[in-house]
CSV table of C-alpha atoms in Angstrom, one decimal:
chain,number,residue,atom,x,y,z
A,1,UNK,CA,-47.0,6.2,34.0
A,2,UNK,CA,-44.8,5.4,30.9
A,3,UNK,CA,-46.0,7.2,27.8
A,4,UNK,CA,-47.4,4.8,24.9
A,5,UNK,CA,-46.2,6.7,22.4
A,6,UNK,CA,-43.4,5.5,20.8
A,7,UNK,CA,-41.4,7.5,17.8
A,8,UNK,CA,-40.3,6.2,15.2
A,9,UNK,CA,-36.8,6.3,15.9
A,10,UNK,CA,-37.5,3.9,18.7
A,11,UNK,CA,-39.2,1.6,16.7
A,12,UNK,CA,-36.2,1.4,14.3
A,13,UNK,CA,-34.2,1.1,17.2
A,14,UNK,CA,-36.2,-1.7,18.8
A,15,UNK,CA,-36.0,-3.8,15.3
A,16,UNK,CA,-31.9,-3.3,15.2
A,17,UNK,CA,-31.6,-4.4,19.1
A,18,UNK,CA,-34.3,-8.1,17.4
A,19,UNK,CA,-31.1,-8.3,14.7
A,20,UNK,CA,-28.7,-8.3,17.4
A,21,UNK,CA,-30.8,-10.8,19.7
A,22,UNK,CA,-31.4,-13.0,16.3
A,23,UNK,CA,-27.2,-12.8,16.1
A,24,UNK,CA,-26.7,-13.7,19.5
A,25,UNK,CA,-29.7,-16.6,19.7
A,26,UNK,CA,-27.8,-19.0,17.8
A,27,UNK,CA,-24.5,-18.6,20.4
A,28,UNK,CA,-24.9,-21.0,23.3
A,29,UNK,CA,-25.7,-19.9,26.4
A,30,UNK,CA,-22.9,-20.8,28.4
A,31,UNK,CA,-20.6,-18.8,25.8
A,32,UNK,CA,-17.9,-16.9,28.2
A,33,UNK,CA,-17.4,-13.1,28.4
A,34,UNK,CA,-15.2,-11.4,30.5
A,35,UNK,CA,-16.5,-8.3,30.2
A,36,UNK,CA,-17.7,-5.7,33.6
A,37,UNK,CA,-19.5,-2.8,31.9
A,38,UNK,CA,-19.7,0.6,34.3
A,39,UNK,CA,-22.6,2.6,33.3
A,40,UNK,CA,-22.5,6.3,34.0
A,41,UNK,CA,-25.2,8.0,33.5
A,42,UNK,CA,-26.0,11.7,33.9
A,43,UNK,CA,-29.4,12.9,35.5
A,44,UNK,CA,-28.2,16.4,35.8
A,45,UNK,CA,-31.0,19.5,34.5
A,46,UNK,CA,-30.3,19.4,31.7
A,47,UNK,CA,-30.7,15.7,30.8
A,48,UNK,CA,-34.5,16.6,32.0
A,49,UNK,CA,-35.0,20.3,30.0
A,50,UNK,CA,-33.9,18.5,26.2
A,51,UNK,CA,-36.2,15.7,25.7
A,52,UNK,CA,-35.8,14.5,22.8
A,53,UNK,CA,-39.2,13.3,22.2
A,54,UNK,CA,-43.1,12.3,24.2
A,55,UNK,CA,-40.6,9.7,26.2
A,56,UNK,CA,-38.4,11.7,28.6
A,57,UNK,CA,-35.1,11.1,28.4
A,58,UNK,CA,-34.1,9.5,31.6
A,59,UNK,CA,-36.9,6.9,31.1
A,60,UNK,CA,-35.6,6.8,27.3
A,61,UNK,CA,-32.2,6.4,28.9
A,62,UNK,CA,-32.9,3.9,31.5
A,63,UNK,CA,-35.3,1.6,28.7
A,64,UNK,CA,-32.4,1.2,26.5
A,65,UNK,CA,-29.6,0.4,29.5
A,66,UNK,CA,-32.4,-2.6,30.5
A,67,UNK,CA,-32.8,-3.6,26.9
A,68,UNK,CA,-28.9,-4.2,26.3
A,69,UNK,CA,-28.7,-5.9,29.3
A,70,UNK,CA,-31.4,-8.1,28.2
A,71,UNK,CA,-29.9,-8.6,24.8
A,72,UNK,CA,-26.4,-9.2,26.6
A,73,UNK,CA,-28.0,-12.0,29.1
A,74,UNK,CA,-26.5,-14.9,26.8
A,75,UNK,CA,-23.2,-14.2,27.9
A,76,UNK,CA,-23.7,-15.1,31.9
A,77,UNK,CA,-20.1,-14.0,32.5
A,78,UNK,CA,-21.1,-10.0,31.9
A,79,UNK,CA,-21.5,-7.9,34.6
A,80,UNK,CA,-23.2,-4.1,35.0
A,81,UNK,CA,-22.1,-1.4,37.5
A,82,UNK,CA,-23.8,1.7,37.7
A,83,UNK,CA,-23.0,5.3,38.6
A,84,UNK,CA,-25.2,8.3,38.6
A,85,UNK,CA,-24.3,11.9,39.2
A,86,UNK,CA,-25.6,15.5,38.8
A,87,UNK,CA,-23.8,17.8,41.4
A,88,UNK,CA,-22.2,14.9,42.2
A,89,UNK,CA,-21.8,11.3,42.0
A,90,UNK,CA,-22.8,7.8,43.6
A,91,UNK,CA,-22.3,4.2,43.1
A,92,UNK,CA,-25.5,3.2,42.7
A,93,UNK,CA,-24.1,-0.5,43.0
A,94,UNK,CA,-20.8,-2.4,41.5
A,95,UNK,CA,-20.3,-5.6,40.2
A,96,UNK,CA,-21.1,-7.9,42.5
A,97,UNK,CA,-24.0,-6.8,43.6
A,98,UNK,CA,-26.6,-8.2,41.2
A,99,UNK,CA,-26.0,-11.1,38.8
A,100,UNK,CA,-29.2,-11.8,36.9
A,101,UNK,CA,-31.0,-10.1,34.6
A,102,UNK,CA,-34.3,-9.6,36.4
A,103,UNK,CA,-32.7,-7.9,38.8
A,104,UNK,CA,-30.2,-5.6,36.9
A,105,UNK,CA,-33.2,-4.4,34.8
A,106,UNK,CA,-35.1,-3.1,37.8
A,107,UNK,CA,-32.3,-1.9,39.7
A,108,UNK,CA,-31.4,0.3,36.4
A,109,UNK,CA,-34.9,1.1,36.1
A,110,UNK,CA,-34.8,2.2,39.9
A,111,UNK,CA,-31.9,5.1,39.6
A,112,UNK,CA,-33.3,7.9,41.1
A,113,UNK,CA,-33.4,11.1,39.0
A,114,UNK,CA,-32.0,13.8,41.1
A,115,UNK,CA,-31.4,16.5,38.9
A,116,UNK,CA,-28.8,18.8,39.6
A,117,UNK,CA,-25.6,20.4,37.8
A,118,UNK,CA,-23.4,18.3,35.5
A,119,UNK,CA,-20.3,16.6,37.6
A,120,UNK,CA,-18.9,14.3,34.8
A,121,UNK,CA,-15.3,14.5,36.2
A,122,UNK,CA,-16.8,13.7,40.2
A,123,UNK,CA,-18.3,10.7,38.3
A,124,UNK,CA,-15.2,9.3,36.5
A,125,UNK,CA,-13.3,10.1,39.6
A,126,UNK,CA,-15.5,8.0,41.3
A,127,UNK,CA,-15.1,5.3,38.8
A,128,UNK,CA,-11.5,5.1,39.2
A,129,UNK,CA,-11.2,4.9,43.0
A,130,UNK,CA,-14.3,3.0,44.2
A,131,UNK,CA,-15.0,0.9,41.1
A,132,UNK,CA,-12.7,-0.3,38.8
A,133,UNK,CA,-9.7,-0.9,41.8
A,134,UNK,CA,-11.9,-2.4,44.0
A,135,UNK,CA,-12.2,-6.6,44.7
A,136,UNK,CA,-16.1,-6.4,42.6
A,137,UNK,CA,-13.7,-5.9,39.2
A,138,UNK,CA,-12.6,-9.1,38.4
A,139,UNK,CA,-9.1,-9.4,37.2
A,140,UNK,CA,-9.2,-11.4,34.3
A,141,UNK,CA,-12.7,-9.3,33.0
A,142,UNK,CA,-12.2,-6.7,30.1
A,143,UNK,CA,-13.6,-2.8,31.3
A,144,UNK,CA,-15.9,-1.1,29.9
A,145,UNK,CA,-17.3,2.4,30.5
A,146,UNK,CA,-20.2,4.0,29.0
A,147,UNK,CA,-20.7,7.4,29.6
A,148,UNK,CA,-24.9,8.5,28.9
A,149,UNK,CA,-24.5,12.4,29.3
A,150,UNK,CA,-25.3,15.7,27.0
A,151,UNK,CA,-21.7,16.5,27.2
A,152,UNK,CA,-21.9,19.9,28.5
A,153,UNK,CA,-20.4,19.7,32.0
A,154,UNK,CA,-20.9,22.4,34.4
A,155,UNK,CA,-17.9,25.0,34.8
A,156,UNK,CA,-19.0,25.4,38.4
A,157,UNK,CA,-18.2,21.6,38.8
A,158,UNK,CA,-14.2,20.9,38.0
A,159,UNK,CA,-15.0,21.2,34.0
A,160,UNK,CA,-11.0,21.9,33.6
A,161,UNK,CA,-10.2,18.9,35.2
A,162,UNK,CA,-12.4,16.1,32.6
A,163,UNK,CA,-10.1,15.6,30.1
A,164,UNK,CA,-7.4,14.7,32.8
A,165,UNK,CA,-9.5,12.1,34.7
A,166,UNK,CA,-10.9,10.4,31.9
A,167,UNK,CA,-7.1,9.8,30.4
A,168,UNK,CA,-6.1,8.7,34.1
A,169,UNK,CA,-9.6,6.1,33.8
A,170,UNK,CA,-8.2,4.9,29.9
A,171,UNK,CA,-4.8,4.8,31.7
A,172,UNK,CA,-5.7,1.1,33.8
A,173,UNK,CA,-6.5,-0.3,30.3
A,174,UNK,CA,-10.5,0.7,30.3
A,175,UNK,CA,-12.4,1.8,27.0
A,176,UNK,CA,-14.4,4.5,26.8
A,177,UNK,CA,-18.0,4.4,25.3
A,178,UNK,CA,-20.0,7.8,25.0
A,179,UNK,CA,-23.9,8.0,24.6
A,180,UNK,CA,-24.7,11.6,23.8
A,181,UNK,CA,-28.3,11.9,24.7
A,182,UNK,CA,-31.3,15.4,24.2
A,183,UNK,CA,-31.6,17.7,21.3
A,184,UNK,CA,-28.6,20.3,23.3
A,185,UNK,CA,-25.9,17.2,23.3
A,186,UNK,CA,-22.7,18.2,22.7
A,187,UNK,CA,-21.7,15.6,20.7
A,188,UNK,CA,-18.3,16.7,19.7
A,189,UNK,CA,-16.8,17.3,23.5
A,190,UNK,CA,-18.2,13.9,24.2
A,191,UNK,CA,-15.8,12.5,21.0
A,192,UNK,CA,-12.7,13.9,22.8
A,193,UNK,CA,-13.2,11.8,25.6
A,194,UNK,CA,-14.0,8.3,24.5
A,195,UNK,CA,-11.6,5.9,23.3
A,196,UNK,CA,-10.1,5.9,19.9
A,197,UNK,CA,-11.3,5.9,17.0
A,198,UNK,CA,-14.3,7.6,18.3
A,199,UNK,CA,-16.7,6.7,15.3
A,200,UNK,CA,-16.7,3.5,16.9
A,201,UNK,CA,-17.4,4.6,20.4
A,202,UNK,CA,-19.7,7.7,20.3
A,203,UNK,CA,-23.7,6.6,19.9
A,204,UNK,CA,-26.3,8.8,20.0
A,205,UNK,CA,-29.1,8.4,21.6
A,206,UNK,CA,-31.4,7.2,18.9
A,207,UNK,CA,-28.6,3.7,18.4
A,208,UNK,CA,-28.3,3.2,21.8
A,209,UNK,CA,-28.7,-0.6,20.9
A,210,UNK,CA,-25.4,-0.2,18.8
A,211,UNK,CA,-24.1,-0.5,22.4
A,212,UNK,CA,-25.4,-4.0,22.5
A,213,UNK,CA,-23.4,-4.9,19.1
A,214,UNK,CA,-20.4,-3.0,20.8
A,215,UNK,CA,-20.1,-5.4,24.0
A,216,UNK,CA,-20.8,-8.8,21.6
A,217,UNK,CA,-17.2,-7.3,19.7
A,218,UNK,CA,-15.5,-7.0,22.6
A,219,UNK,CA,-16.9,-10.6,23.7
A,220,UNK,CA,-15.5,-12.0,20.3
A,221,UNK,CA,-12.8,-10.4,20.4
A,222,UNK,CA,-9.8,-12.8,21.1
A,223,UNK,CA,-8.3,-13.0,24.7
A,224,UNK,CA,-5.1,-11.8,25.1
A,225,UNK,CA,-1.9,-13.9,24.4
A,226,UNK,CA,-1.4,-15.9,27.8
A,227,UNK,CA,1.8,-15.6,29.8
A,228,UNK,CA,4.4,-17.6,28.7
A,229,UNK,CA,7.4,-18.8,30.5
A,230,UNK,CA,10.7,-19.9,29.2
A,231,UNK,CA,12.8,-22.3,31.0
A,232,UNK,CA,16.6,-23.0,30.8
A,233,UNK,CA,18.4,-25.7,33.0
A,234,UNK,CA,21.1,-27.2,32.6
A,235,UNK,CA,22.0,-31.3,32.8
A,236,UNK,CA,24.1,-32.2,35.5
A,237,UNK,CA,27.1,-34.6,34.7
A,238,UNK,CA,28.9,-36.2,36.8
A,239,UNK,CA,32.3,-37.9,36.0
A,240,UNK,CA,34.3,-40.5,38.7
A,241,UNK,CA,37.4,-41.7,38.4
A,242,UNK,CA,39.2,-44.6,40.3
A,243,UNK,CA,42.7,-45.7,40.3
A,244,UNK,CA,44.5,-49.2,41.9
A,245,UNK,CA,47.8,-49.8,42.1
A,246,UNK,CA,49.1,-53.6,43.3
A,247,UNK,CA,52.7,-54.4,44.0
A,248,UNK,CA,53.9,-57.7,43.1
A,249,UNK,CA,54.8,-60.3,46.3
A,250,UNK,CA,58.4,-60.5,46.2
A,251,UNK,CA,58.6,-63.7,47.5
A,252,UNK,CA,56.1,-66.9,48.0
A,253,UNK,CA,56.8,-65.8,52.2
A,254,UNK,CA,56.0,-62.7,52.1
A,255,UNK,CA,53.3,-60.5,50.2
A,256,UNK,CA,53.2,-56.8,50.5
A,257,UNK,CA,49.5,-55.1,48.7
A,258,UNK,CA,49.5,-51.4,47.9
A,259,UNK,CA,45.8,-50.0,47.2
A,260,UNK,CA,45.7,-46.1,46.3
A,261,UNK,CA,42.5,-44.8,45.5
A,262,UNK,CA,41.8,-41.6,44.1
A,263,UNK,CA,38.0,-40.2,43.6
A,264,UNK,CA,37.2,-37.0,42.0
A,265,UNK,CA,33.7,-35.8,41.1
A,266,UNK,CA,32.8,-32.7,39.2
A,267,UNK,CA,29.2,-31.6,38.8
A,268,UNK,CA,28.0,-28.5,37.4
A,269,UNK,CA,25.2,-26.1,39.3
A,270,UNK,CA,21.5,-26.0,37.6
A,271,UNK,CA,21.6,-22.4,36.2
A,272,UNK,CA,18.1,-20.7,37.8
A,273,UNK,CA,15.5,-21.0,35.7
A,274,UNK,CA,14.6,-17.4,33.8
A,275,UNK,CA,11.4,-16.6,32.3
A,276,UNK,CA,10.1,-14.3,29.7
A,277,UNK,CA,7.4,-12.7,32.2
A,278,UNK,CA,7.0,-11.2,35.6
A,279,UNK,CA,5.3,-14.4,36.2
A,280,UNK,CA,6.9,-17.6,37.3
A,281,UNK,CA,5.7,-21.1,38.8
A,282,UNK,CA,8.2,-22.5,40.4
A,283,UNK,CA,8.4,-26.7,39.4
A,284,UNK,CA,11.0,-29.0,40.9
A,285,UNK,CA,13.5,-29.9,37.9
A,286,UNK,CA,15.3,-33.7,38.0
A,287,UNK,CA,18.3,-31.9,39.0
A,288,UNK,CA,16.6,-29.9,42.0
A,289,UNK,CA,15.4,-33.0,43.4
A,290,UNK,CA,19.0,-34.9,43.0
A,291,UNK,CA,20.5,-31.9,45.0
A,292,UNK,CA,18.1,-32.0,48.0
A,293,UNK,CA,18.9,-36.1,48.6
């Protein structure tokens, strides 16, 4: 049973996240975000030993994930993945898999605790080959990582290899949001590894909500410059020339007619079209069509 007692930092927090829901109220609902946020979260011992107050943090932890994705419901297009690890890692479920916000707050709330030691790099790993390549990550949706974890990874569990994987995760064009969460967080090791500048994606536990306001940015934000594609062609012309020649009868008897005809015809190839991008739709020109009849 959830503890009634709420501190005060929670209560501060709850008002910011009614700001943000005020902020958002007056959107419409059928606003459009292309936006799959990746939730890692961290259950390992030490998540458990540090709470940081009567709540314990993995219910603290999974309370606020629900209330951003309550906050974030306005924008239908949004969708949550979720990985947890301790020893190691496991999809808990990826994009697809649930699409309203009933059912993405009780399968947050649902992530078993398991304990264990701290294997951040298994988890981003895991991110990068079974989440953010696979057909649940839509192509045209910007991605979003938030990594909930103390920061203290264990040395047993490829500690050496963190700072490589999360640059190979930032590497396909995802951003980095770190959550440093007890009263033993590490908060500067989790600052090397979220995107830049990190003042605007490191959150401690206590403004988790800020997360909410982070995602509404990034739904703002304007969509990148479409593909554009330049054209050249070039105009056919064609030019025909005729000549007749007619001898005069030589006498009222006899009549001798010459006709010499001569026909030349010049017409210049359609250069192919070129374009600015890898990207081309191929369009029958005029001049296309004039060559196929």
């Amino acid at each position: 049973m959830r503890s009634s007692s709420v501190p005060l930092r929670l209560v501060a927090a709850a008002v910011a996240v009614i700001v943000v829901v005020v902020g958002l109220a007056a959107r419409p609902s059928s606003a459009q975000c292309f936006l799959d946020v990746l939730m890692v979260l961290d259950h390992s011992g030490s998540i458990n030993d540090n709470d940081e107050g009567p709540i314990p943090n993995w219910i603290a932890i999974t309370d606020a994930i629900s209330e951003v994705v309550r906050v974030t419901a306005c924008f239908p297009d949004i969708r949550y993945a979720a990985i947890g690890f301790g020893s190691d890692a496991r999809l808990e479920f990826n994009f697809d898999r649930y699409t309203e916000t009933v059912e993405l707050v009780v399968a947050f709330r649902s992530i078993e605790n398991r304990g264990g030691n701290s294997n951040a790099t298994g988890a981003l790993r895991l991110s990068r080959t079974d989440v953010w390549p696979s057909l649940a990550n839509r192509p045209l949706a910007r991605d979003l990582l938030v990594l909930v974890t103390d920061g203290v990874p264990s040395r047993r569990y490829e500690a050496d290899g963190l700072a490589d994987e999360v640059a190979a995760v930032k590497a396909l064009g995802v951003r980095v949001v770190g959550i440093g969460v007890t009263t033993a967080v590490d908060a500067d090791a989790i600052r090397r590894l979220v995107s830049t500048p990190a003042s605007e994606n490191y959150f401690g536990l206590a403004n988790f909500t800020q997360l909410a306001g982070v995602i509404e940015e990034l739904c703002d934000a304007p969509e990148p410059s479409p593909e554009t594609t330049t054209t050249t062609t070039t105009t056919t012309t064609m030019t025909t020339t005729t000549t007749t020649s007619a001898t005069t009868p030589s006498s009222p008897t006899s009549t001798t007619s010459t006709t010499s005809g001569s026909t030349t015809s010049s017409m210049s190839t359609p250069t192919s079209p070129t374009s600015t991008t890898s990207r081309s739709f191929g369009y029958f020109t005029p001049q296309k069509k004039f060559l196929l009849l």
